[in-house]
Coordinates of C-alpha atoms and ligand atoms in Angstrom, one line a residue:
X1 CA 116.7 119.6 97.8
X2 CA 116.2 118.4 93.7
X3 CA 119.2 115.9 92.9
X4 CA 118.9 115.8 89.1
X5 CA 120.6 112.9 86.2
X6 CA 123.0 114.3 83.7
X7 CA 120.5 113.5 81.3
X8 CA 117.2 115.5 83.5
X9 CA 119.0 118.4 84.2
X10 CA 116.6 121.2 82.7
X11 CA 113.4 119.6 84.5
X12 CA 115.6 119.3 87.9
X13 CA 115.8 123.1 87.3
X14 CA 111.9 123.8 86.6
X15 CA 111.1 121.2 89.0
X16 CA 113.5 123.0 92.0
X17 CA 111.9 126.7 90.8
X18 CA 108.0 125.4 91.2
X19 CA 109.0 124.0 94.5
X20 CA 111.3 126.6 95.6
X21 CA 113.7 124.4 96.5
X22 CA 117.7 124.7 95.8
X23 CA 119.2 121.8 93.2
X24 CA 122.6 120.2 94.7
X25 CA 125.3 120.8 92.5
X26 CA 126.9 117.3 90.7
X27 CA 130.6 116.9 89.3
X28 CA 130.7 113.4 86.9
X29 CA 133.5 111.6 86.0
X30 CA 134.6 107.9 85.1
X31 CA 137.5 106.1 86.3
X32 CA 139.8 104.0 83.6
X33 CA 137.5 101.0 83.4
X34 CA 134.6 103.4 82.3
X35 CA 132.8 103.3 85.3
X36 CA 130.8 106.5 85.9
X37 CA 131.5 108.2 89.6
X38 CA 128.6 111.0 90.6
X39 CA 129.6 113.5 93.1
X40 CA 128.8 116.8 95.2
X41 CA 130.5 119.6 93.2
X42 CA 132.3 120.9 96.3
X43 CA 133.8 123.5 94.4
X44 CA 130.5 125.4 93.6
X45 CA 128.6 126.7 95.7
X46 CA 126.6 124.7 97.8
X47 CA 123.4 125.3 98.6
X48 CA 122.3 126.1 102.5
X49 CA 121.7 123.0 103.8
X50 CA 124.0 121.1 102.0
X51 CA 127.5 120.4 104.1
X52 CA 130.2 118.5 102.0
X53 CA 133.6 118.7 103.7
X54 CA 134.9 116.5 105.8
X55 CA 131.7 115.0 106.1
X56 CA 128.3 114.9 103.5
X57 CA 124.8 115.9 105.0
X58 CA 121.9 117.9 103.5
X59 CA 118.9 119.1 105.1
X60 CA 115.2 117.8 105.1
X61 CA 113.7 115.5 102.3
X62 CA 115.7 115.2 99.0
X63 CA 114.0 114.9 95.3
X64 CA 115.7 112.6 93.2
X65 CA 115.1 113.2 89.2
X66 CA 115.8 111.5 86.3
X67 CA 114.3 109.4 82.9
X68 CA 116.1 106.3 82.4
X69 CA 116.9 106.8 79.0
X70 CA 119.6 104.1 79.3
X71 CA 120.8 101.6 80.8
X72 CA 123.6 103.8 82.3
X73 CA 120.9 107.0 83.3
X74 CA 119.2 104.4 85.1
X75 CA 122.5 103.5 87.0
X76 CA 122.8 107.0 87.5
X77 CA 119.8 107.3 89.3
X78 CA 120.2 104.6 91.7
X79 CA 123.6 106.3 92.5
X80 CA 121.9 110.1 93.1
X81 CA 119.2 107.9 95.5
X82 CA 121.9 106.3 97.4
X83 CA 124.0 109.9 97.5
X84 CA 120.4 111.2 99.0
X85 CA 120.5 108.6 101.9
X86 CA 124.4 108.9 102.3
X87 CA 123.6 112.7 103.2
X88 CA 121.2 111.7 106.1
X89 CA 117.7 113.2 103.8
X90 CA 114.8 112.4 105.8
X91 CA 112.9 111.1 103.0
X92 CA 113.9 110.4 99.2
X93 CA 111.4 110.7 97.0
X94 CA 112.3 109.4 93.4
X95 CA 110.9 111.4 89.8
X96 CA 111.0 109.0 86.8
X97 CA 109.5 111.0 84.5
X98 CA 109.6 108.8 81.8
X99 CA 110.4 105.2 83.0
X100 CA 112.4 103.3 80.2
X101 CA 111.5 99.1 80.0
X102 CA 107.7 100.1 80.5
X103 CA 106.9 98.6 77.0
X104 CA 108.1 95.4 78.2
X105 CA 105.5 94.8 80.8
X106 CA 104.8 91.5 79.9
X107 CA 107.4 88.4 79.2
X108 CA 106.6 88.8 75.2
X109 CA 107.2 84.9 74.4
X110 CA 108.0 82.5 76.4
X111 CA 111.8 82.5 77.9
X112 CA 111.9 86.3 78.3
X113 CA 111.7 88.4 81.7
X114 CA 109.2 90.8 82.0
X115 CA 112.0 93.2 82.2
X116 CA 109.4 96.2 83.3
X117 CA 109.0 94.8 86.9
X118 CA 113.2 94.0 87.4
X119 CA 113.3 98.0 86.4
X120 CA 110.5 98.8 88.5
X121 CA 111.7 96.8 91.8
X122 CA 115.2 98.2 91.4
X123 CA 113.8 101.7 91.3
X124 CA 111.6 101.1 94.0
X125 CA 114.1 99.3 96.2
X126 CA 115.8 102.5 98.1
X127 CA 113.3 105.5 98.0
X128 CA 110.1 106.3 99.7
X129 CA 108.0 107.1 97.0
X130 CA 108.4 107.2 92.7
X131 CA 106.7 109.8 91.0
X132 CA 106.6 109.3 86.8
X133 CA 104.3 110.6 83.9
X134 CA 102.1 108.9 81.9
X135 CA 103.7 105.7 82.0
X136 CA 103.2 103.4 79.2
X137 CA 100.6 101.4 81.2
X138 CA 99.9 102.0 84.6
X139 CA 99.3 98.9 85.8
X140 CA 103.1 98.1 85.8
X141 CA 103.4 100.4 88.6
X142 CA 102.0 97.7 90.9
X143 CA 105.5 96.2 90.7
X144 CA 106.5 98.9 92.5
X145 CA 108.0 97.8 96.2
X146 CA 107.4 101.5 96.9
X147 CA 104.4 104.2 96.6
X148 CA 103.9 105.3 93.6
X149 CA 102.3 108.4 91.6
X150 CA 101.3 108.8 87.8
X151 CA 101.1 111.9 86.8
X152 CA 99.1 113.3 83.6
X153 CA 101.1 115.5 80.7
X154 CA 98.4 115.7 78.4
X155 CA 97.2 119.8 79.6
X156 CA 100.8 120.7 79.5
X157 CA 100.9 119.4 76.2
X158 CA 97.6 120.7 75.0
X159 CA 98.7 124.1 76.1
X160 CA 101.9 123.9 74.6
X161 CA 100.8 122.1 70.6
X162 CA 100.5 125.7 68.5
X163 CA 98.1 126.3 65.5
X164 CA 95.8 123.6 65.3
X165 CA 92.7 125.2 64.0
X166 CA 89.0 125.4 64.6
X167 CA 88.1 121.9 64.4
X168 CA 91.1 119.8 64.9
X169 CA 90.8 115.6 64.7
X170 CA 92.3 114.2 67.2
X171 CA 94.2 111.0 66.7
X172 CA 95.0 108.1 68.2
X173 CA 97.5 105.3 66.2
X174 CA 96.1 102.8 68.3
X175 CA 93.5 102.1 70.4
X176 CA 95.5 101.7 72.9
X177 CA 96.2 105.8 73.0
X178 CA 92.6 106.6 72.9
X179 CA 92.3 107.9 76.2
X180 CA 95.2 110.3 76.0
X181 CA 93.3 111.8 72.4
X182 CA 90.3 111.8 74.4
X183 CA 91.6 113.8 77.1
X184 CA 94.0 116.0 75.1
X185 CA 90.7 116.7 73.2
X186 CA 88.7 117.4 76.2
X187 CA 91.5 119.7 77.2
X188 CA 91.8 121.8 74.2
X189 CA 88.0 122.4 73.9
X190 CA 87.3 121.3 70.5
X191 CA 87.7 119.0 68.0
X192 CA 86.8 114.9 67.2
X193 CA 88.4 112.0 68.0
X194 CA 89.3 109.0 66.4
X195 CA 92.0 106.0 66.8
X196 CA 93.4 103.6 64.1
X197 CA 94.2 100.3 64.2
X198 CA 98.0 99.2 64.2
X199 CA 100.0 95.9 64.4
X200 CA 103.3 96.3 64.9
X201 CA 105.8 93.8 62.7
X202 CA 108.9 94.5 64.6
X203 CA 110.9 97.0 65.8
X204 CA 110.8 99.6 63.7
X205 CA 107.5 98.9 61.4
X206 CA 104.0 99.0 62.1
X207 CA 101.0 98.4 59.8
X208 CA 98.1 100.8 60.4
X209 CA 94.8 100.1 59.3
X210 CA 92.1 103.1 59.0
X211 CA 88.5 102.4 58.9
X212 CA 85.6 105.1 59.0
X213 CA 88.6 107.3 59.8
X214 CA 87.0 111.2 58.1
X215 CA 90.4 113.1 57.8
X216 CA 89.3 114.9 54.5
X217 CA 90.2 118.6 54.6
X218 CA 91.4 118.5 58.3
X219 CA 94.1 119.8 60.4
X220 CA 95.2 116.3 62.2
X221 CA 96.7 116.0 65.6
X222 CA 98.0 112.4 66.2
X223 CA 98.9 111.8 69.6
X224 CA 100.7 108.9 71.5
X225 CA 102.6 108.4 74.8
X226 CA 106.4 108.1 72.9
X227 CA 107.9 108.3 70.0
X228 CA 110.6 106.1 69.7
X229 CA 111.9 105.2 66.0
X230 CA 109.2 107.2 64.4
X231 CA 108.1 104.4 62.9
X232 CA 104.2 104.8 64.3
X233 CA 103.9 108.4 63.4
X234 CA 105.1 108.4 60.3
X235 CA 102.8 105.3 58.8
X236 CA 99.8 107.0 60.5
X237 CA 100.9 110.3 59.4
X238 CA 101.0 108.5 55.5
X239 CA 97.6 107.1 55.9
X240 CA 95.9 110.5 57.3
X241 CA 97.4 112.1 54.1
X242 CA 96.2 109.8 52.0
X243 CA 92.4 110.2 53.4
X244 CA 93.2 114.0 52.4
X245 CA 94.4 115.7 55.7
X246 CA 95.5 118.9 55.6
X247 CA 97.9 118.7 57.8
X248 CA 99.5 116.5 60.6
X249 CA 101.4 117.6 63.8
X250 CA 102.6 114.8 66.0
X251 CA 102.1 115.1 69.8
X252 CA 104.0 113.0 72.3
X253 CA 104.3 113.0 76.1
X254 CA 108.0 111.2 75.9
X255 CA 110.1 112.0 72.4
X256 CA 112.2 109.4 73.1
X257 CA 113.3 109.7 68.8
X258 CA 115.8 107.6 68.5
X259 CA 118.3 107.7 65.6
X260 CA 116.9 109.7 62.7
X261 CA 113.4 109.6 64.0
X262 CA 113.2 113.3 63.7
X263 CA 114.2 113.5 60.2
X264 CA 111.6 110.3 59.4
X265 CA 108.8 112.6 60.7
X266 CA 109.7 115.7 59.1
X267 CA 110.2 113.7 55.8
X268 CA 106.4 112.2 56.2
X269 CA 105.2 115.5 56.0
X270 CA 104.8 116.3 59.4
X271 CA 104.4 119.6 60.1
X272 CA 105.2 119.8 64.0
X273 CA 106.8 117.5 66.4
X274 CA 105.6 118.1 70.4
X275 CA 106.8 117.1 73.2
X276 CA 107.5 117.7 76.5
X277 CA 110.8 117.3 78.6
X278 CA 110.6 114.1 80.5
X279 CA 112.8 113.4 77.8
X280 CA 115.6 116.0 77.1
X281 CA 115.4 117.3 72.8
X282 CA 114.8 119.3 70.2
X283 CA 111.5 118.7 70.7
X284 CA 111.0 119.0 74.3
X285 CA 108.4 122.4 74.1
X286 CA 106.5 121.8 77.0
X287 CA 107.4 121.3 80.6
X288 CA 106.1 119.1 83.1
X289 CA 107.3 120.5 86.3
X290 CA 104.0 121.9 87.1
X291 CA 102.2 118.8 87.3
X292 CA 105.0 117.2 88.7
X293 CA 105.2 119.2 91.8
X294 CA 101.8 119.3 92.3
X295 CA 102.5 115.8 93.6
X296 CA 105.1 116.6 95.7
Ligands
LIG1 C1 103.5 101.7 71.8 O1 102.5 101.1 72.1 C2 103.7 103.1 72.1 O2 102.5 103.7 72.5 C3 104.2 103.9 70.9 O3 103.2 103.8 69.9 C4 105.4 103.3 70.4 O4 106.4 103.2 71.4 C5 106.0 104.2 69.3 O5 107.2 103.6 68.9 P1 107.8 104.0 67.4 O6 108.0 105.5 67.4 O7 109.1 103.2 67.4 O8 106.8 103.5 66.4

């Protein structure tokens, strides 16, 4: 039984049709002080197994789905994990495919929380397991109070990244998105690798420094876990062109793109934009429900 967020609502599908199980209909709606209320539709039809009249109960375990994309979808999980219990399900297991506040896995300077682990623990608090992808460092999961499971985009999104020639390099815009180049290369079957050097100023600006970086002549594939303003890609993307790429698509498991992030990479001379659809867009080619239920 797949219980997906407003904001998940094509991967609940993908997800329910690799496991072959039904998704419970939702009806949203906020009262007058904004608050959101998350219910079974009762007017569609509910799946078998799912009772909602004069009492609420659905059969066997139930699949909770959702990124927290916001504050609010993250709200809007812990209420579809606390429907799931309300209904009796034998086991709730929680998919966060991409888990928002995973950059902040450390208290930055001093006086800040280290807001990944409040996210984590609240998460964690009321299901029996947490399933997410690629999380921006694994290590956070260890502040889950629950068992969790990382799984791996980068084949989906190898299959899914179109034209990218004989001998493709593979990029990383920091070293600390090596591995993911690395195994998107292995998984493709051909190509280099190589990772630049970046420090980032603030929010939206990095500085990227290339050293024995060979891009002359060739088709580029720069690859990172998100992209959030666009920032990263698009000072990477300038750099590659100025070593004389021939081209540049951008690969991302999590295209978070924020504001005109789209437009920013599209501008730089970016040819394509992938991702996959932990995050709901226009970019969202690839899915990872296969890998996902794997897991489950
Ligand atoms: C940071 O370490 C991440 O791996 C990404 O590089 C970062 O989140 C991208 O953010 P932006 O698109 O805003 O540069």
């Amino acid at each position: 039984m797949l219980l997906g967020t407003s904001t998940n609502q094509h991967l609940a599908h993908a997800l329910a049709a690799a496991l072959e199980e039904p998704v419970v209909p939702l009806a949203y709606r906020r009262f007058a002080d904004g608050e959101l209320i998350v219910e079974v539709d009762d007017d569609a039809a509910l799946p078998r197994g799912v009772v909602c009249d004069d009492t609420f109960s659905l059969d066997g375990r139930a699949v909770v789905v959702g990124s927290t994309v916001s504050d609010a979808a993250h709200l809007e999980l812990l209420q579809l994990q606390d429907l799931a219990h309300e209904g009796g399900a034998t086991e709730v297991i929680t998919v966060v495919p991409y888990l928002g506040y995973a950059r902040q896995d450390v208290a930055h300077h001093p006086g800040q929380p280290v807001s990944a682990r409040a996210m984590l623990r609240s998460l964690t608090a009321s299901t029996d397991r947490l399933v997410t992808v690629e999380p921006h460092e694994e290590a956070i999961l260890e502040y889950a109070t629950a068992p969790t499971d990382a799984v791996s985009a980068v084949h989906a999104l190898a299959d899914g990244l179109g034209p990218i020639g004989d001998d493709p390099l593979i990029v990383a815009p920091d070293a600390g998105a090596r591995d993911l180049a690395e195994t998107l290369c292995a998984s493709v079957g051909r190509g280099t690798v190589d990772h630049l050097e970046k420090e980032r100023i603030d929010d939206t600006t990095v500085e990227i420094t290339v050293s024995e970086t060979d891009a002359s002549g060739r088709a580029v594939v720069l690859v990172d876990d998100e992209i959030s303003t666009g920032g990263t890609m698009v000072t990477a993307a300038d750099e590659l062109y100025g070593l004389g790429a021939a081209s540049v698509v951008a690969a991302c498991v999590h295209p978070v793109l924020v504001g005109g992030a789209y437009t920013r990479l599209r501008r730089a001379g970016i040819e394509r934009v992938v991702g996959t659809d932990t995050i709901e867009g226009q970019v969202s080619r690839v899915s990872v429900a296969e890998q996902v239920a794997a897991v489950l």
